[in-house]
Coordinates of C-alpha atoms in Angstrom, one line a residue:
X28 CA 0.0 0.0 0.0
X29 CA 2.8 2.5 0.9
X30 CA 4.9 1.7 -2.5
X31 CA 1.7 2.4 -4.3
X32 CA 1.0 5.8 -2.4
X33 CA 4.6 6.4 -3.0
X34 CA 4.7 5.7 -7.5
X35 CA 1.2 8.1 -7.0
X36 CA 2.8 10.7 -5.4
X37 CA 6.0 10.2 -7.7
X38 CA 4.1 10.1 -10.6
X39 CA 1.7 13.3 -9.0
X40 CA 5.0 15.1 -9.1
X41 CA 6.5 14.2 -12.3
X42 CA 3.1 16.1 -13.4
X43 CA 2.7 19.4 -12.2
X44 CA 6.7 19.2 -13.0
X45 CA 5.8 18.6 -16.7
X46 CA 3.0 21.6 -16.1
X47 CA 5.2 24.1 -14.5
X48 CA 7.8 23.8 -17.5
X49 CA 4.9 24.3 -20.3
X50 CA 3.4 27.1 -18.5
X51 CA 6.9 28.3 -18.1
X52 CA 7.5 27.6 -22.0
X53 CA 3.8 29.5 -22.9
X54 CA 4.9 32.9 -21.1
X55 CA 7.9 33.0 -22.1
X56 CA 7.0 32.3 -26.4
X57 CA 4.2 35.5 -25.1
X58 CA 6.9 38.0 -23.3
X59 CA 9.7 36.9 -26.4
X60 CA 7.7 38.2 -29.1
X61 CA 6.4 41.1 -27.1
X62 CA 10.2 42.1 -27.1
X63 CA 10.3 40.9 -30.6
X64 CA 7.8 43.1 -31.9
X65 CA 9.7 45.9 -29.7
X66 CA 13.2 45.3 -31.2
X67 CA 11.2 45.5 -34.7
X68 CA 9.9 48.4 -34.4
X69 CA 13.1 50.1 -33.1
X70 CA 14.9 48.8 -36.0
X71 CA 12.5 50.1 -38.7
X72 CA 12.9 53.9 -37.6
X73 CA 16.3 55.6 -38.6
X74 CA 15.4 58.2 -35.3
X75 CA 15.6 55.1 -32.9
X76 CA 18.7 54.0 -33.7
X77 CA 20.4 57.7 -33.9
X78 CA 18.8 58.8 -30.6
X79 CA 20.8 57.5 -27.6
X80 CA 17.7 56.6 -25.2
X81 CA 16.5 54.6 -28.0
X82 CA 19.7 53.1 -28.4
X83 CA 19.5 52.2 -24.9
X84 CA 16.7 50.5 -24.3
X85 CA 17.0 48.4 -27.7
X86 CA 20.3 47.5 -26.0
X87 CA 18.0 46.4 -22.7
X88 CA 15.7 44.6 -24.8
X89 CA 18.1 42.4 -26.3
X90 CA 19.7 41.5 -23.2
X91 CA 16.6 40.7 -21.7
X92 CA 15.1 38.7 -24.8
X93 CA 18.8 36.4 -25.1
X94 CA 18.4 36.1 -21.1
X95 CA 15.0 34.8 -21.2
X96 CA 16.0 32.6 -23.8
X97 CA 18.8 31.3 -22.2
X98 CA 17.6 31.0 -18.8
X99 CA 14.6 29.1 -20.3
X100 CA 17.2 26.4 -22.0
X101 CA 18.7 25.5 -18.7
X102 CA 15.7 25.1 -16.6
X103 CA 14.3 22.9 -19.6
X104 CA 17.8 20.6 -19.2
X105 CA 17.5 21.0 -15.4
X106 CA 14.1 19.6 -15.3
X107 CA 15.0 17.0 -18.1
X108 CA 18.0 15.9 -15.7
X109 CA 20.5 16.5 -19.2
X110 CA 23.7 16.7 -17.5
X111 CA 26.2 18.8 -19.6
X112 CA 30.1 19.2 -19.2
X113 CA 31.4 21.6 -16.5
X114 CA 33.1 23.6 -19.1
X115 CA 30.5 24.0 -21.3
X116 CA 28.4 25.1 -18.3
X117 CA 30.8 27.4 -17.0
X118 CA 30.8 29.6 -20.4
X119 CA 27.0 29.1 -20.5
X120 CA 26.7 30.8 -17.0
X121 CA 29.1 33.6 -18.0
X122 CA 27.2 34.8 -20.8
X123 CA 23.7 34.5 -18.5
X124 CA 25.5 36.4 -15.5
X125 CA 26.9 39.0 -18.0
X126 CA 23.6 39.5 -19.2
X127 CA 21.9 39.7 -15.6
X128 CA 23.6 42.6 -14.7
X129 CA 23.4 44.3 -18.5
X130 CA 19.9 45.2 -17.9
X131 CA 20.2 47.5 -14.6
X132 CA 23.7 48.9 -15.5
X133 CA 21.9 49.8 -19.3
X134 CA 18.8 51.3 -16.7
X135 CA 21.5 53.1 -15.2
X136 CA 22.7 55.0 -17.9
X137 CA 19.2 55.7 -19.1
X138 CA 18.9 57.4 -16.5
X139 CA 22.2 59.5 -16.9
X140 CA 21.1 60.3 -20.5
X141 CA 18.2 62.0 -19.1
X142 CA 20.1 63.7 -16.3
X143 CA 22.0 65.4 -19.2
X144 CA 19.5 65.6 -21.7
X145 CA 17.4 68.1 -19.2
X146 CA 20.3 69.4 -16.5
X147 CA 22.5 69.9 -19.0
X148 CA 21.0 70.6 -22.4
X149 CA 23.4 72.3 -24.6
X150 CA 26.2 69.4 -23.7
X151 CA 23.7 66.5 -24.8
X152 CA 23.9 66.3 -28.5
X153 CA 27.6 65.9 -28.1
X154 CA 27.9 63.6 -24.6
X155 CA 25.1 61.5 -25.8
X156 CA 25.6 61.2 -29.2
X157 CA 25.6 57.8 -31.3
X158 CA 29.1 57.7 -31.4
X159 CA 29.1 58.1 -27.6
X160 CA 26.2 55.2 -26.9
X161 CA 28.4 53.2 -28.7
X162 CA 31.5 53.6 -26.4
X163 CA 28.6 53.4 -23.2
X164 CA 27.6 50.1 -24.7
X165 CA 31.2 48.8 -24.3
X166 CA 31.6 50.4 -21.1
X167 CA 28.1 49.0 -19.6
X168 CA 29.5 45.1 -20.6
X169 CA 32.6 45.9 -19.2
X170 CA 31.0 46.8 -15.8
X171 CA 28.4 44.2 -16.2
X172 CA 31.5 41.6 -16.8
X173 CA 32.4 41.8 -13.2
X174 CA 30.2 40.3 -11.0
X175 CA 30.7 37.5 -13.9
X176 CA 34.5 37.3 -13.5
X177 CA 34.7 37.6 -9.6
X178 CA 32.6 34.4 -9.6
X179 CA 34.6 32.0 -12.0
X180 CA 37.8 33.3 -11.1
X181 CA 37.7 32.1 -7.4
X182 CA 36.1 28.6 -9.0
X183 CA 38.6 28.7 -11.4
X184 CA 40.9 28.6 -8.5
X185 CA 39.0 26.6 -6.5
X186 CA 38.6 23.8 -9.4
X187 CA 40.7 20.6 -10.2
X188 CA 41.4 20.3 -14.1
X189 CA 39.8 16.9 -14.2
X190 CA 36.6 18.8 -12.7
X191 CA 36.1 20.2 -16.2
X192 CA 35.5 17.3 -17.9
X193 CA 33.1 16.0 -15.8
X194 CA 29.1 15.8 -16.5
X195 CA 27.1 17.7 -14.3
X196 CA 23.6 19.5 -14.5
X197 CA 24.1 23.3 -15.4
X198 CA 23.6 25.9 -13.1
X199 CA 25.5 28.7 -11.1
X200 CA 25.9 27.0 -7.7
X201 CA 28.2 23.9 -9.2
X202 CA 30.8 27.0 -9.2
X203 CA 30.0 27.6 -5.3
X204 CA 32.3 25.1 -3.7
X205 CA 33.0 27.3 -0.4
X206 CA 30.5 29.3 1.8
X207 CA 32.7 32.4 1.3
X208 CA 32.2 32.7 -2.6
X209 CA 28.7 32.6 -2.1
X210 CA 28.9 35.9 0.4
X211 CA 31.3 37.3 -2.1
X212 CA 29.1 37.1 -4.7
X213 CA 26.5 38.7 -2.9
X214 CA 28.5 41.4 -2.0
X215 CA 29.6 41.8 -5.1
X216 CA 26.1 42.5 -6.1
X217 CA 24.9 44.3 -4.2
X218 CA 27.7 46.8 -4.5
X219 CA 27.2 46.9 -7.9
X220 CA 23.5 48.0 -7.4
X221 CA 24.2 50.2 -4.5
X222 CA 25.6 52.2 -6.6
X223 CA 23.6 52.5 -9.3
X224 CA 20.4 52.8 -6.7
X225 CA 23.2 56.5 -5.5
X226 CA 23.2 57.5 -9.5
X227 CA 19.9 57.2 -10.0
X228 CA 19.0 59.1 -6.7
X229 CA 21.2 61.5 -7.7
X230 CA 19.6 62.3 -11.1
X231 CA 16.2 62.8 -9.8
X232 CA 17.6 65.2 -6.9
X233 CA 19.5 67.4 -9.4
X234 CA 16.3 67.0 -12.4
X235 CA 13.9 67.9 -9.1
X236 CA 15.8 71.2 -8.5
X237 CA 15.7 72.1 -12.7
X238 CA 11.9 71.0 -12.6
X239 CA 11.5 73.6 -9.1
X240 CA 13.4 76.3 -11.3
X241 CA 11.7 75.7 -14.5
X242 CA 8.4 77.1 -16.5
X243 CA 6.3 76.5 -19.2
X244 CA 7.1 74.1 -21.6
X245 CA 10.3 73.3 -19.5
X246 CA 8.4 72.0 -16.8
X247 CA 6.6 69.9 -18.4
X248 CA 9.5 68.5 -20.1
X249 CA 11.5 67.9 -16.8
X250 CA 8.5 66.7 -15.1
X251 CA 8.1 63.8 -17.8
X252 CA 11.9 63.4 -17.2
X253 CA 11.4 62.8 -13.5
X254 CA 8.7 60.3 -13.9
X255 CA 11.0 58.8 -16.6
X256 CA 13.8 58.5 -13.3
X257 CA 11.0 56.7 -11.0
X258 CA 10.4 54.1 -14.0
X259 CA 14.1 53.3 -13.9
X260 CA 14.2 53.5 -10.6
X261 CA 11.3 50.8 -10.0
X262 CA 12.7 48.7 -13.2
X263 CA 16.2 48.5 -11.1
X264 CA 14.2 47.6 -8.1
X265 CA 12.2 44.4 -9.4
X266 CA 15.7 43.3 -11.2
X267 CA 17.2 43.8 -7.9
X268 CA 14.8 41.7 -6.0
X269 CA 16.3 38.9 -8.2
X270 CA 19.1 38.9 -6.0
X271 CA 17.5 38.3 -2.7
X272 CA 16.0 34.4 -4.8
X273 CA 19.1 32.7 -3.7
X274 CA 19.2 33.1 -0.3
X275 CA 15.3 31.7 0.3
X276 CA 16.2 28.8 -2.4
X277 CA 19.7 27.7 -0.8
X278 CA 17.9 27.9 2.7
X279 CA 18.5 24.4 4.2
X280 CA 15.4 24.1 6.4
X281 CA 13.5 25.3 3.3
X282 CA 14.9 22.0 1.7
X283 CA 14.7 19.9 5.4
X284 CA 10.8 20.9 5.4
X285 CA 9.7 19.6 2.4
X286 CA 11.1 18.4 -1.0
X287 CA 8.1 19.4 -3.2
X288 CA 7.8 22.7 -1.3
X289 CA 11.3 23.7 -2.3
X290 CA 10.5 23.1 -5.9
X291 CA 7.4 25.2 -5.7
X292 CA 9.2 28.0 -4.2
X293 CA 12.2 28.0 -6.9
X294 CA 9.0 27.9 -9.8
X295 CA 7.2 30.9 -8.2
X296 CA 10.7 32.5 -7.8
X297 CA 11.8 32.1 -11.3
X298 CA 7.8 33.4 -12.5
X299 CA 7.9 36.7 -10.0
X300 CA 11.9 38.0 -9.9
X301 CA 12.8 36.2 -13.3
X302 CA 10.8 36.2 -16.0
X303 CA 8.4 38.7 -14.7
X304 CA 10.6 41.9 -14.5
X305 CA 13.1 41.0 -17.4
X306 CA 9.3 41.3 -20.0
X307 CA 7.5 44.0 -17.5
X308 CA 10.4 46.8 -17.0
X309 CA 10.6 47.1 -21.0
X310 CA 7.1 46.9 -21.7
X311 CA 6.2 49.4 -19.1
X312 CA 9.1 52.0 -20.8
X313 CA 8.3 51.3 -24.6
X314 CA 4.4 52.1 -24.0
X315 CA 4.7 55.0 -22.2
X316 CA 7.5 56.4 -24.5
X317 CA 4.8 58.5 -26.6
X318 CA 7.2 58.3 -29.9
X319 CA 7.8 54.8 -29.4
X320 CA 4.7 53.5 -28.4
X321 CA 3.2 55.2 -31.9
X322 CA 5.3 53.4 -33.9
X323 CA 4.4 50.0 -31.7
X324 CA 1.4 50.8 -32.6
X325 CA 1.8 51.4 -36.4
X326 CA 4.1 48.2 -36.3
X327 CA 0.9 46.0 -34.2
X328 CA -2.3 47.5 -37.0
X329 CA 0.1 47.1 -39.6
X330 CA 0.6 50.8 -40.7
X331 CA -3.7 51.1 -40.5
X332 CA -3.2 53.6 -37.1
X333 CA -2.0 57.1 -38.4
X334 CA -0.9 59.5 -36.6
X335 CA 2.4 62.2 -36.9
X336 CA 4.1 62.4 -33.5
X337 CA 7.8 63.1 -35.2

């Protein structure tokens, strides 16, 4: 009677597995073309991709798009149990934590752009022109690149050469060997986010004191650019919660509790702080962006809604 309770429960859970990776696989085919149509419509328009905002965010919408589909790869091998080499894995996780911490650092510098483009306005067209975003592009991987190389150098350190070639299911933690490099990874991050939470502070103060001093059409302009900074600001925060995941899912009396509890909390993890905020944060921006979002919609009704914005 038990061993039969036990291949029902086994086979119970195999199920709602097999459910949570399709439901998983439906939103993120929905949130990938949302981007998809996004990244489209940025590259039809010759003003997107000479305007450095624009620039920006098609640079945040890439990111976001590979990360999804990247992410979405491994949890399909992690729930297939498809165990892949370490070294295989350990570039694999270097591209997806590169292109974790692209999105905020690119949010960042968004935010910059406007801090110029409205405190200092007769600088912008040569600090923030397309020649410029390209050099920011290079410096916002570089930055991103560290948390990324902090990580793998200590396992790189930490690792035998024969640990390479061995099979192993793919994810982050197989490069945690030591409590330590997991607190220096967190660290590391949040650092890194500290930061950029003092920048973007920073930019709304100084915008707040032009938008105080301004009037007319200039306050409407640097009132739009504040609200523009608090849209950053709350994209940074839901990619930031992403960080605090790993502490409740590598909680041992998480685990200890209950096996199929665990699970569900790494699902609803992966829904809320993964996927959720990497297709939200860009939607939110593109749509209120009134340029942008009237060429989204001349893209969507097929060229049938009209309207001259620029």
């Amino acid at each position: 009677m038990a061993n039969n309770n036990s291949l029902v429960g086994t086979e119970s859970f195999r199920r709602q597995t097999i459910n949570q990776v399709i439901i998983v696989q439906i939103l993120v085919i929905i949130f990938l073309c949302i981007n998809l149509v996004q990244i489209v419509t940025f590259f039809k328009k010759e003003y997107f991709y000479t305007t450095a905002r624009y620039i920006l965010f098609a640079v945040t919408l890439l990111s976001d798009s590979f990360l999804l589909f990247m992410s979405d790869i491994l949890l399909i091998l992690t729930h297939s149990h498809f165990a892949i080499q370490v070294w295989s894995c350990a570039v694999t996780c270097a591209v997806l934590l590169l292109y974790t911490t692209v999105t905020p650092v690119t949010l960042t510098a968004m935010t910059v752009e406007r801090y110029v483009a409205i405190c200092m306005p007769l600088r912008h067209g040569e600090l923030c022109s397309t020649r410029s975003t390209m050099h920011c592009i290079l410096i916002i991987h570089g930055l991103s690149s560290v948390p990324c190389f902090v990580i793998l150098s200590t396992f790189f350190a930490s690792a035998s050469l024969s640990f390479y070639k061995q099979y192993q299911i793919c994810s982050v933690e197989i490069f945690i060997f030591y409590v330590w490099q997991h607190h220096l990874r967190s660290a590391v991050y949040q650092l890194q986010f500290l930061i950029m939470c003092i920048i973007i502070v920073f930019c709304y103060v100084k915008i707040m004191k032009v938008a105080k001093a301004a009037s007319g059409e200039d306050k409407k302009s640097t009132k739009k650019g504040l609200r523009t900074v608090l849209i950053h600001g709350f994209q940074l925060l839901l990619c930031l919660i992403q960080l605090w995941t790993p502490f409740i899912e590598t909680s041992d009396l998480l685990l200890q509790l209950d096996f199929r509890l665990y699970i569900d909390v790494r699902y609803i993890n992966y829904i809320m702080f993964h996927l959720a905020p990497r297709c939200l944060s860009p939607l939110i921006y593109g749509l209120r962006d009134e340029v942008f979002c009237h060429a989204l919609k001349m893209n969507v009704s097929f060229g049938l809604y009209k309207r001259n914005i620029v």
